[in-house]
Short mmCIF file of C-alpha atoms in Angstrom, two decimals:
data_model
loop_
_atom_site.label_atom_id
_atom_site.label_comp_id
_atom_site.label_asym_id
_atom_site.label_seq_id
_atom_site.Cartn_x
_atom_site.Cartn_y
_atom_site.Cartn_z
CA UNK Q 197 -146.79 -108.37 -128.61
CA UNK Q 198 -144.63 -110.72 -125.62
CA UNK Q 199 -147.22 -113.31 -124.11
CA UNK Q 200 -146.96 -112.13 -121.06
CA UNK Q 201 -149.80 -111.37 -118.25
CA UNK Q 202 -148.50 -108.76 -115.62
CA UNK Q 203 -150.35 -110.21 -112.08
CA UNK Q 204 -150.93 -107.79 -109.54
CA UNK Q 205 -153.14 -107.95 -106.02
CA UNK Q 206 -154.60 -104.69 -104.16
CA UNK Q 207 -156.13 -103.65 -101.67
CA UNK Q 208 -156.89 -99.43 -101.28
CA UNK Q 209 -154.32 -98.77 -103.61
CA UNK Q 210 -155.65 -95.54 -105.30
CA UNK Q 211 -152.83 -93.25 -105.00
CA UNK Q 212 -150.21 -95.44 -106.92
CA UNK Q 213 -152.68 -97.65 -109.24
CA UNK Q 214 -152.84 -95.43 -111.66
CA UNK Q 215 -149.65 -94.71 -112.44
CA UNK Q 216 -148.53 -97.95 -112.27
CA UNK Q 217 -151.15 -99.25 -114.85
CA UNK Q 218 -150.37 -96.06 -117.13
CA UNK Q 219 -146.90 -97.05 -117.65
CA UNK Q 220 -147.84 -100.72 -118.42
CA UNK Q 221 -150.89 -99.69 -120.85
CA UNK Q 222 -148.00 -98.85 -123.79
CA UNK Q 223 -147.07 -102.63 -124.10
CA UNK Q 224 -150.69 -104.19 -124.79
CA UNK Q 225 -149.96 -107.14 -122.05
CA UNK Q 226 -152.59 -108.56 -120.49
CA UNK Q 227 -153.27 -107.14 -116.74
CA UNK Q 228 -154.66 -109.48 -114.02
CA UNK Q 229 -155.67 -107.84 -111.34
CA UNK Q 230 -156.69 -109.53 -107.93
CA UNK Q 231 -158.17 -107.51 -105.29
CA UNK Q 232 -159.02 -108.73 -101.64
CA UNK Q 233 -160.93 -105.86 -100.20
CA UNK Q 234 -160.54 -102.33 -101.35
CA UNK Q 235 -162.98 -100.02 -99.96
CA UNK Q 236 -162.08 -96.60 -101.62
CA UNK Q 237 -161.48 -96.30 -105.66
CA UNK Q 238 -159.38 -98.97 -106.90
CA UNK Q 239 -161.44 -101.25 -108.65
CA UNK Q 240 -162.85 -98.05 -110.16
CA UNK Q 241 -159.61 -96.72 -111.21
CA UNK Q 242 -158.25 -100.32 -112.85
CA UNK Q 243 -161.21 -100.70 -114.46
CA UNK Q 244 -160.13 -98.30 -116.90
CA UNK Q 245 -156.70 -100.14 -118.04
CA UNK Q 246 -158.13 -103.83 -117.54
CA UNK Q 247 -161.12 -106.44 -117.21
CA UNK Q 248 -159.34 -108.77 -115.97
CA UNK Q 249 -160.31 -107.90 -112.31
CA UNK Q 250 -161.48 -110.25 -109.42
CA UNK Q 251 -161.78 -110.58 -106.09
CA UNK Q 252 -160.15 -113.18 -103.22
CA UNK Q 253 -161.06 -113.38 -99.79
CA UNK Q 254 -157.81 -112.22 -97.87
CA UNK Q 255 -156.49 -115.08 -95.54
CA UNK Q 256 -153.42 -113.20 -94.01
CA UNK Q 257 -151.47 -115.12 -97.00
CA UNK Q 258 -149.47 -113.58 -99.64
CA UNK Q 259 -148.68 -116.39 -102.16
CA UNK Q 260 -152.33 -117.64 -101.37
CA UNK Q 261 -153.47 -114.29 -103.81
CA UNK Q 262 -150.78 -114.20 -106.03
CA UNK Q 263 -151.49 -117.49 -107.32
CA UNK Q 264 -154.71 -117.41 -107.48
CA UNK Q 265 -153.78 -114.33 -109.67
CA UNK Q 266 -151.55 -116.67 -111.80
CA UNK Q 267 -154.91 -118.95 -111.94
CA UNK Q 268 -156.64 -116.27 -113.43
CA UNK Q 269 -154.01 -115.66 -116.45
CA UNK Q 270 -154.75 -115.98 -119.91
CA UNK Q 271 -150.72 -116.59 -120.51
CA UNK Q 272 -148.04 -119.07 -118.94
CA UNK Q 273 -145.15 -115.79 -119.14
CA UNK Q 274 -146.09 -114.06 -115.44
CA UNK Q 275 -144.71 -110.51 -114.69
CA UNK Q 276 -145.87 -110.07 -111.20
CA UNK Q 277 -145.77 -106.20 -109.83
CA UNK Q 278 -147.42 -104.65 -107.04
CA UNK Q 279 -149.46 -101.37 -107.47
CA UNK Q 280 -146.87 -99.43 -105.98
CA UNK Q 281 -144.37 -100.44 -108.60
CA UNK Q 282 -143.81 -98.04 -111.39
CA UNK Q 283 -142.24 -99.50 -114.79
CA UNK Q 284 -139.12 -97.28 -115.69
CA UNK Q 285 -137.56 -99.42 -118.31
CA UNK Q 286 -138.17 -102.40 -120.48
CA UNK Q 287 -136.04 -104.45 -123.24
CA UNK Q 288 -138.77 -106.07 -125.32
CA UNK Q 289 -136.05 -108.14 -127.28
CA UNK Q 290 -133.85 -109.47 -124.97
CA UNK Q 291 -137.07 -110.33 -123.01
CA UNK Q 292 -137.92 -112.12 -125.90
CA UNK Q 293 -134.76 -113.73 -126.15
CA UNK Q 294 -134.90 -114.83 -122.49
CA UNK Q 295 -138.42 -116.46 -122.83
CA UNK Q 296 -137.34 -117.99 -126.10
CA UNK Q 297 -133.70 -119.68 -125.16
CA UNK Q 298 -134.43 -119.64 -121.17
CA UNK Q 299 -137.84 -120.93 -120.38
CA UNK Q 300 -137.54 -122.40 -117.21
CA UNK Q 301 -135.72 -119.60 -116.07
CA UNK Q 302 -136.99 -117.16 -113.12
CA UNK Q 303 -136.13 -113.89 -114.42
CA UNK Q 304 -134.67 -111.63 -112.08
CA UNK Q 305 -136.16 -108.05 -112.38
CA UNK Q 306 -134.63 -104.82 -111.23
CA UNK Q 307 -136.52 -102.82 -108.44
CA UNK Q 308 -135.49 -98.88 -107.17
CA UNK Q 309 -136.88 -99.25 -103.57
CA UNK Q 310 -137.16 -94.83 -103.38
CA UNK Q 311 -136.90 -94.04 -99.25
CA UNK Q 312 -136.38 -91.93 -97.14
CA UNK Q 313 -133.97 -91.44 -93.95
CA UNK Q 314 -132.66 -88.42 -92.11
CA UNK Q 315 -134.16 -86.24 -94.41
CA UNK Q 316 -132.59 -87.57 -97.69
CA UNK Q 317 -134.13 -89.36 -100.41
CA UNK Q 318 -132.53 -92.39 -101.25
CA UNK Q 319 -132.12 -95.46 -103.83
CA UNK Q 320 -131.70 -98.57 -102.87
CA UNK Q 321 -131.58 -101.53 -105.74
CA UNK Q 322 -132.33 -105.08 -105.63
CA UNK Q 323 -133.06 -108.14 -107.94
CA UNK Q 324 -136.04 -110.05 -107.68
CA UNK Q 325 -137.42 -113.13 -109.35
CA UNK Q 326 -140.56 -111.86 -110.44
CA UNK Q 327 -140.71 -113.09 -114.40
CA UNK Q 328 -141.56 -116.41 -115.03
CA UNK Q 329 -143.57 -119.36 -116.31
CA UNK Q 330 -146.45 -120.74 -114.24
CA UNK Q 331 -145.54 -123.78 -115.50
CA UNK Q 332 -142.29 -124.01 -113.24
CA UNK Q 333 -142.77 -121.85 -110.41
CA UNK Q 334 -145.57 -120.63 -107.98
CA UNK Q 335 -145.45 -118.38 -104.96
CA UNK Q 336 -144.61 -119.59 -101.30
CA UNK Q 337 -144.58 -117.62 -97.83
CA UNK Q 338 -147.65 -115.76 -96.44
CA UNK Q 339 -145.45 -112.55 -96.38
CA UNK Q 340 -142.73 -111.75 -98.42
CA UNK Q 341 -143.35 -114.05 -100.55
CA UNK Q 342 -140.39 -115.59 -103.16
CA UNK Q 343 -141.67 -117.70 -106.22
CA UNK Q 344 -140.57 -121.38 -105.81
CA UNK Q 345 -139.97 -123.95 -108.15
CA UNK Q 346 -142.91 -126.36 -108.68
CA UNK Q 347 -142.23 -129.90 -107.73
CA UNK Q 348 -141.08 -132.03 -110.05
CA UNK Q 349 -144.67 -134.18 -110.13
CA UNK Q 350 -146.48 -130.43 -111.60
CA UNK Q 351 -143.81 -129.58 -113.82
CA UNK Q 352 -142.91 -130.52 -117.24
CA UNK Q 353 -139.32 -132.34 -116.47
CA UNK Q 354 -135.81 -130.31 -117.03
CA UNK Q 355 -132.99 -129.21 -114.74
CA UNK Q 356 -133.54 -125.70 -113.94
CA UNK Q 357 -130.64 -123.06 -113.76
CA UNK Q 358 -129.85 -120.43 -111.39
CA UNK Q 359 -132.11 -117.19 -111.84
CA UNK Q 360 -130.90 -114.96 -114.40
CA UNK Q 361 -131.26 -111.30 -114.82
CA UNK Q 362 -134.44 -110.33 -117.16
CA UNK Q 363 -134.27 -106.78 -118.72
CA UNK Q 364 -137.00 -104.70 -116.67
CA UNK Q 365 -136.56 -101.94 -113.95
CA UNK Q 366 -139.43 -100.23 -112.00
CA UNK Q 367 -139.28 -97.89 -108.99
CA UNK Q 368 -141.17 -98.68 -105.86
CA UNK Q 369 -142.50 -95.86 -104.03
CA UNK Q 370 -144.42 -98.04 -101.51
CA UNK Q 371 -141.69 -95.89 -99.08
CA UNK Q 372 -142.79 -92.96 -99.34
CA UNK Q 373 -145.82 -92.74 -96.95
CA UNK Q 374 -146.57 -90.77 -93.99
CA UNK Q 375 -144.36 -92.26 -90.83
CA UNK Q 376 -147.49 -93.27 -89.64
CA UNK Q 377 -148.42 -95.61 -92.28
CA UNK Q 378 -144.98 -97.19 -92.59
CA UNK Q 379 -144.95 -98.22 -88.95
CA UNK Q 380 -148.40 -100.06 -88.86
CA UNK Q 381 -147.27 -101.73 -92.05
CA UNK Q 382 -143.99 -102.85 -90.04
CA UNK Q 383 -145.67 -104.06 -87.46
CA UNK Q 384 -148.12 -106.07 -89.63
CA UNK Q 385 -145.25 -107.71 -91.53
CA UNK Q 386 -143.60 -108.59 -87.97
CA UNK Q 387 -146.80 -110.23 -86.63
CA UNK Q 388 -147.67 -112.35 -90.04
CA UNK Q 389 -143.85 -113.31 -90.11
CA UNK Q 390 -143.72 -114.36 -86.30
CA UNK Q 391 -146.95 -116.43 -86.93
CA UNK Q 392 -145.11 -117.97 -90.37
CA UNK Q 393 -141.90 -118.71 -88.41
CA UNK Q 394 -144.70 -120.60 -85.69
CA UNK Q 395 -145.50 -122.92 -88.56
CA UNK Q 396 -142.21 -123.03 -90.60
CA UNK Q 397 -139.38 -123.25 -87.89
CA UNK Q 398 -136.18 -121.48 -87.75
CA UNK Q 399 -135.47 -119.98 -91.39
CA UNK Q 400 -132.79 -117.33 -91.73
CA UNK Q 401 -134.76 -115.34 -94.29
CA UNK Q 402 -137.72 -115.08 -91.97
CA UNK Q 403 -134.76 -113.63 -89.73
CA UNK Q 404 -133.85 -111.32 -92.35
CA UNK Q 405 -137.31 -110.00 -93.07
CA UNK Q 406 -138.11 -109.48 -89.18
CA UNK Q 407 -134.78 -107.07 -89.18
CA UNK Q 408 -135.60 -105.32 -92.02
CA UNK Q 409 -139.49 -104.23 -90.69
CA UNK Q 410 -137.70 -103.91 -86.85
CA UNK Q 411 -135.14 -101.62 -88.54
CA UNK Q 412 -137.85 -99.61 -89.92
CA UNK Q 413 -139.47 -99.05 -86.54
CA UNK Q 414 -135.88 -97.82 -85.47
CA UNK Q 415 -135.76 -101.11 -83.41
CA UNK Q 416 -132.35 -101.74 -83.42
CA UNK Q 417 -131.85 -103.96 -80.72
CA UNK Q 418 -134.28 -106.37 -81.98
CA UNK Q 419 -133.46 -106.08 -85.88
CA UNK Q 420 -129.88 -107.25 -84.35
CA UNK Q 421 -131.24 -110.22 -82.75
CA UNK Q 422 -132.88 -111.60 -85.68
CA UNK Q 423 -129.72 -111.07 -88.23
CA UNK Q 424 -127.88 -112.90 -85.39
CA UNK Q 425 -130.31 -115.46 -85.62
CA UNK Q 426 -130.14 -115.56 -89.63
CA UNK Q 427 -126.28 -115.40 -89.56
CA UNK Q 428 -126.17 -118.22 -87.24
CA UNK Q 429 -127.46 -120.07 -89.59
CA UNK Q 430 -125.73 -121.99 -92.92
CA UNK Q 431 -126.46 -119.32 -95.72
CA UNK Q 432 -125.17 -118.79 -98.79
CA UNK Q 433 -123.28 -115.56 -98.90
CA UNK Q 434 -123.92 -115.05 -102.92
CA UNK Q 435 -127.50 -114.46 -101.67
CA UNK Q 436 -128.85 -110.90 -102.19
CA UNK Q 437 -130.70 -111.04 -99.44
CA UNK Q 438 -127.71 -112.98 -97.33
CA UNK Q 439 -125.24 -109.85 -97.76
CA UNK Q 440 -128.06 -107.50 -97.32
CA UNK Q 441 -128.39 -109.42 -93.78
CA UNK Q 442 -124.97 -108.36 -92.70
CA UNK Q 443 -124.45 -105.01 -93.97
CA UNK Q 444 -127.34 -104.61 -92.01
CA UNK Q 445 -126.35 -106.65 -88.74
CA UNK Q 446 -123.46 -103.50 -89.02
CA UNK Q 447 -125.62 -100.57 -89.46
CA UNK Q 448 -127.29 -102.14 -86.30
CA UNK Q 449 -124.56 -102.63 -84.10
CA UNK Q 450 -123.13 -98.81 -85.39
CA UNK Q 451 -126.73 -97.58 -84.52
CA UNK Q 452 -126.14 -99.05 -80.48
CA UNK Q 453 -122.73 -97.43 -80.45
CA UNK Q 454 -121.64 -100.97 -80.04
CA UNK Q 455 -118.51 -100.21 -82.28
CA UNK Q 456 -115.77 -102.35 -81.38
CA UNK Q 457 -118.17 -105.27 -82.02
CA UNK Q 458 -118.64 -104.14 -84.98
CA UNK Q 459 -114.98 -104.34 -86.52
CA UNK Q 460 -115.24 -108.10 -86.59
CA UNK Q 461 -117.05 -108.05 -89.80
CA UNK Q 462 -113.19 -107.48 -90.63
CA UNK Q 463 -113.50 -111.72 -90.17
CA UNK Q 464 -115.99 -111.71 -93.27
CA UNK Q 465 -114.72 -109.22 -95.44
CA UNK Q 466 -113.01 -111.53 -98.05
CA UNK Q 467 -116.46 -113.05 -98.47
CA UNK Q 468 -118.74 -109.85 -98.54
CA UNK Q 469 -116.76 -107.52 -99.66
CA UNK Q 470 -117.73 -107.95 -103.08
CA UNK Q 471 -119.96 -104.91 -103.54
CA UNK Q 472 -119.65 -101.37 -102.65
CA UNK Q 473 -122.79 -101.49 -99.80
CA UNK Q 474 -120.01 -103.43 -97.71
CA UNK Q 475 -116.72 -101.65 -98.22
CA UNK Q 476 -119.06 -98.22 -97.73
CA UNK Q 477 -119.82 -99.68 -94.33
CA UNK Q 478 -116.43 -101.09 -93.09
CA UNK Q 479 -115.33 -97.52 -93.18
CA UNK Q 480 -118.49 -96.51 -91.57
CA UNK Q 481 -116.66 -98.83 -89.17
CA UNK Q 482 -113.54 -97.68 -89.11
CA UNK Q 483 -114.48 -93.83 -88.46
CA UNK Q 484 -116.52 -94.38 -85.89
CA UNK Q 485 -113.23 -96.68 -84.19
CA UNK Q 486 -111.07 -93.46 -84.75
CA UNK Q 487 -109.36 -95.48 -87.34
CA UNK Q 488 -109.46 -93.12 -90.47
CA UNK Q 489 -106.89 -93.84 -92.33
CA UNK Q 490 -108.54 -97.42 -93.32
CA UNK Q 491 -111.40 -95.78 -93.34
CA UNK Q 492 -110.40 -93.99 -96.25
CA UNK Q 493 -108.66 -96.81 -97.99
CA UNK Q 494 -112.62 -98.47 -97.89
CA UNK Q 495 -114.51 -95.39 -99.27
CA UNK Q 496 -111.86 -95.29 -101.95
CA UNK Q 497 -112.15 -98.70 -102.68
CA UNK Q 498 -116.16 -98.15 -102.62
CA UNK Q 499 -115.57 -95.56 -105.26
CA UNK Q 500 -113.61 -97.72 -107.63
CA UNK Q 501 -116.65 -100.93 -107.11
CA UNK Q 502 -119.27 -101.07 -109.86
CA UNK Q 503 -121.80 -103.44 -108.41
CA UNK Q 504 -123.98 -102.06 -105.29
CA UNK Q 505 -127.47 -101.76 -103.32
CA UNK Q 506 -127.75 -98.33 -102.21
CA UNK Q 507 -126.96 -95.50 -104.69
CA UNK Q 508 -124.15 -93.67 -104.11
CA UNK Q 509 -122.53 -96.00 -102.23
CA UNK Q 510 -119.61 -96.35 -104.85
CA UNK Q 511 -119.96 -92.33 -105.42
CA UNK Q 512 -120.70 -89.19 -103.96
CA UNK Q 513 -121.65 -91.05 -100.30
CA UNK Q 514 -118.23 -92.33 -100.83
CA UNK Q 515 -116.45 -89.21 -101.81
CA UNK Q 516 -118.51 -87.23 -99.12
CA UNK Q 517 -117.46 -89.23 -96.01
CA UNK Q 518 -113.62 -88.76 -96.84
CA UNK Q 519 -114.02 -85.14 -97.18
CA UNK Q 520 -115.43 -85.02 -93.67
CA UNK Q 521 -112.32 -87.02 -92.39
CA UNK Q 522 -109.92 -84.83 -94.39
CA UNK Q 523 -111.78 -81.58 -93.12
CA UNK Q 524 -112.06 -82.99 -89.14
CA UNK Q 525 -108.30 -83.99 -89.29
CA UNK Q 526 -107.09 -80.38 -91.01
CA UNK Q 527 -106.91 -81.16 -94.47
CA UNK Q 528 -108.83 -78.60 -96.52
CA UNK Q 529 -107.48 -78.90 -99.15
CA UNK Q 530 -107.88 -82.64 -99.81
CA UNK Q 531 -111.41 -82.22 -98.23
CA UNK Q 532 -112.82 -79.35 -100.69
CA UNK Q 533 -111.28 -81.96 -103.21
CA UNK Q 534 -113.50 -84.83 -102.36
CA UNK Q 535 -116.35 -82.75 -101.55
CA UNK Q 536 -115.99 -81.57 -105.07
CA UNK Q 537 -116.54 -84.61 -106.35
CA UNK Q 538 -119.81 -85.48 -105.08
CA UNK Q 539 -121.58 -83.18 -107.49
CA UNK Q 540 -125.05 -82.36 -107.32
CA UNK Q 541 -124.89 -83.98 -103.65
CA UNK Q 542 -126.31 -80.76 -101.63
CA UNK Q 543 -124.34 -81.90 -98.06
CA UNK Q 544 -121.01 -81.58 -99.97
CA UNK Q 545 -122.11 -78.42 -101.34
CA UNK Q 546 -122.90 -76.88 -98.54
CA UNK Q 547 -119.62 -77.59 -96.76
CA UNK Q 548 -117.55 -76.27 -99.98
CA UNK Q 549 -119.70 -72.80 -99.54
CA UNK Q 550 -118.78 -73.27 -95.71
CA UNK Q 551 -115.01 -73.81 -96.28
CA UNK Q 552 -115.39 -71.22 -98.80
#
């Protein structure tokens, strides 16, 4: 059995605890949990997978429960997981491996953020240091909170590396409330983060997180202001998070029609066009500028891209939005073609039994 104590905090989490703790009960680790106020059956539902449970006044602070969480550990490996994350996969040995030849490594983990939009159910994937050893790192920001490296006077000395990737996927369904629900948990994120940017001063993920909850309110004039803000900044463009920013500074300006604007990302695409979530969108770009031809060349090019955010992206999405430009410009042929290739992908499928 890995060392390893998987830290979690809740608060009226009984529709996802349960699963969540099922799929970790298999692999014996030890589960911390750290609740700050549940009023309905949480506590009564984790008290069945762990006894490890206790309770932390909430001070509108994040990293303030998470580490008392890591306090409360009986091991130095941390996997930390919310309630609404769902283990899908594991690699015990290469974990092993990691902890064993890496340890002052953050581990990168793999998370399937499920949503919705339009209708659709979608994946969206993204790493996330969330394996690591208490020793080197603790949690910072009172929202979205990133593990940071201890300073060097509370940490055993040694140069640290980059993150690496660790060998564990889970599936957040956190998405998949009621509309209701996701938009008063927007606009709580937006008024803890405009409180933390008060304290902190300009800070282009701050930026980045204030998009992402305005996009969810279907804000987009606002989400655009604060990737302008972020962008305006000096960021490193190998950041997840950084090329997140400005695929989504596009969707933005293509949501306000604003679409000449938005063909100057054609000044960044040498730097960001290095997975398929931005090629998919310059030709997003380019159809909505009448300009299909290159709008084609990018979906192709999507299609051809193995590294990318949003699933199918590099595949049927892809494949989907050239068979509408072949069918609107009077190619059926080449359309029932590309539609063909999207599969299982019931929007293609329903324009093949159209076009007959």
């Amino acid at each position: 059995m890995l060392p390893i104590s998987v830290c979690m905090i809740s608060k009226n989490e009984e529709q996802h605890i349960e699963e969540c703790l099922k799929r970790l009960k298999p692999y014996h680790y030890e589960i911390v949990l750290v609740d700050t106020g549940s009023t309905d059956a949480t506590l009564e539902i984790a008290a069945k997978y762990t006894d490890q449970i206790f309770h932390f006044d909430w001070v509108n602070d994040f990293s303030a429960a998470r580490n008392y969480a890591l306090s409360k550990a009986g091991n130095d490996w941390i996997l930390s997981i919310d309630c609404d994350e769902y283990l899908e996969e594991i690699d015990e040995n290469a974990l092993r491996l990691f902890m064993e030849q890496q340890p002052k490594d953050a581990g990168r983990i793999l998370i399937r953020n499920r949503f919705t939009k339009d209708g659709r159910t979608s994946i969206e994937n993204v790493r996330v240091s969330r394996f690591f050893n208490r020793n080197y790192y603790c949690f910072q920001g009172a929202i979205h909170e990133q593990i940071e490296r201890k300073t060097a006077q509370t940490h055993m000395p040694g140069q640290f590396k980059a993150a690496s990737q660790v060998p564990i996927t889970v599936l957040h369904v956190g998405y998949d409330g009621s509309e209701e629900a996701m938009r008063a948990k927007a606009l709580r994120n937006i008024s803890l983060l405009e409180k933390e940017l008060e304290s902190t001063g300009p800070d282009p993920y701050l930026y980045y997180q204030l998009g992402q909850s305005c996009m969810k309110l279907a804000d987009y004039e606002k989400a655009y202001e604060w990737y302008d803000l972020g962008l305006s900044m000096d960021v490193d463009p190998t950041q997840d998070y950084v090329r997140t920013m400005v695929e989504s500074y596009g969707y933005c300006l293509l949501e306000l029609k604003r679409f000449e604007e938005a063909l100057q990302l054609e000044n960044v695409y040498e730097t960001f066009a290095v997975r398929a979530d931005f090629t998919f969108l310059m030709g997003l770009i380019y159809m909505n500028n009448g300009l299909f031809a290159e709008a084609v060349e990018e979906f192709k090019k999507s299609t051809s891209m193995s590294e990318y955010s949003v699933e199918g992206v590099n595949s049927y999405s892809a494949n989907y939005n050239i068979g509408v430009i072949y069918e609107c410009t009077g190619h059926t042929e080449e359309a029932k073609k590309y539609y063909k290739k999207c599969g299982e992908f019931e929007m293609a499928k329903k324009r093949l039994r159209e076009l007959g």
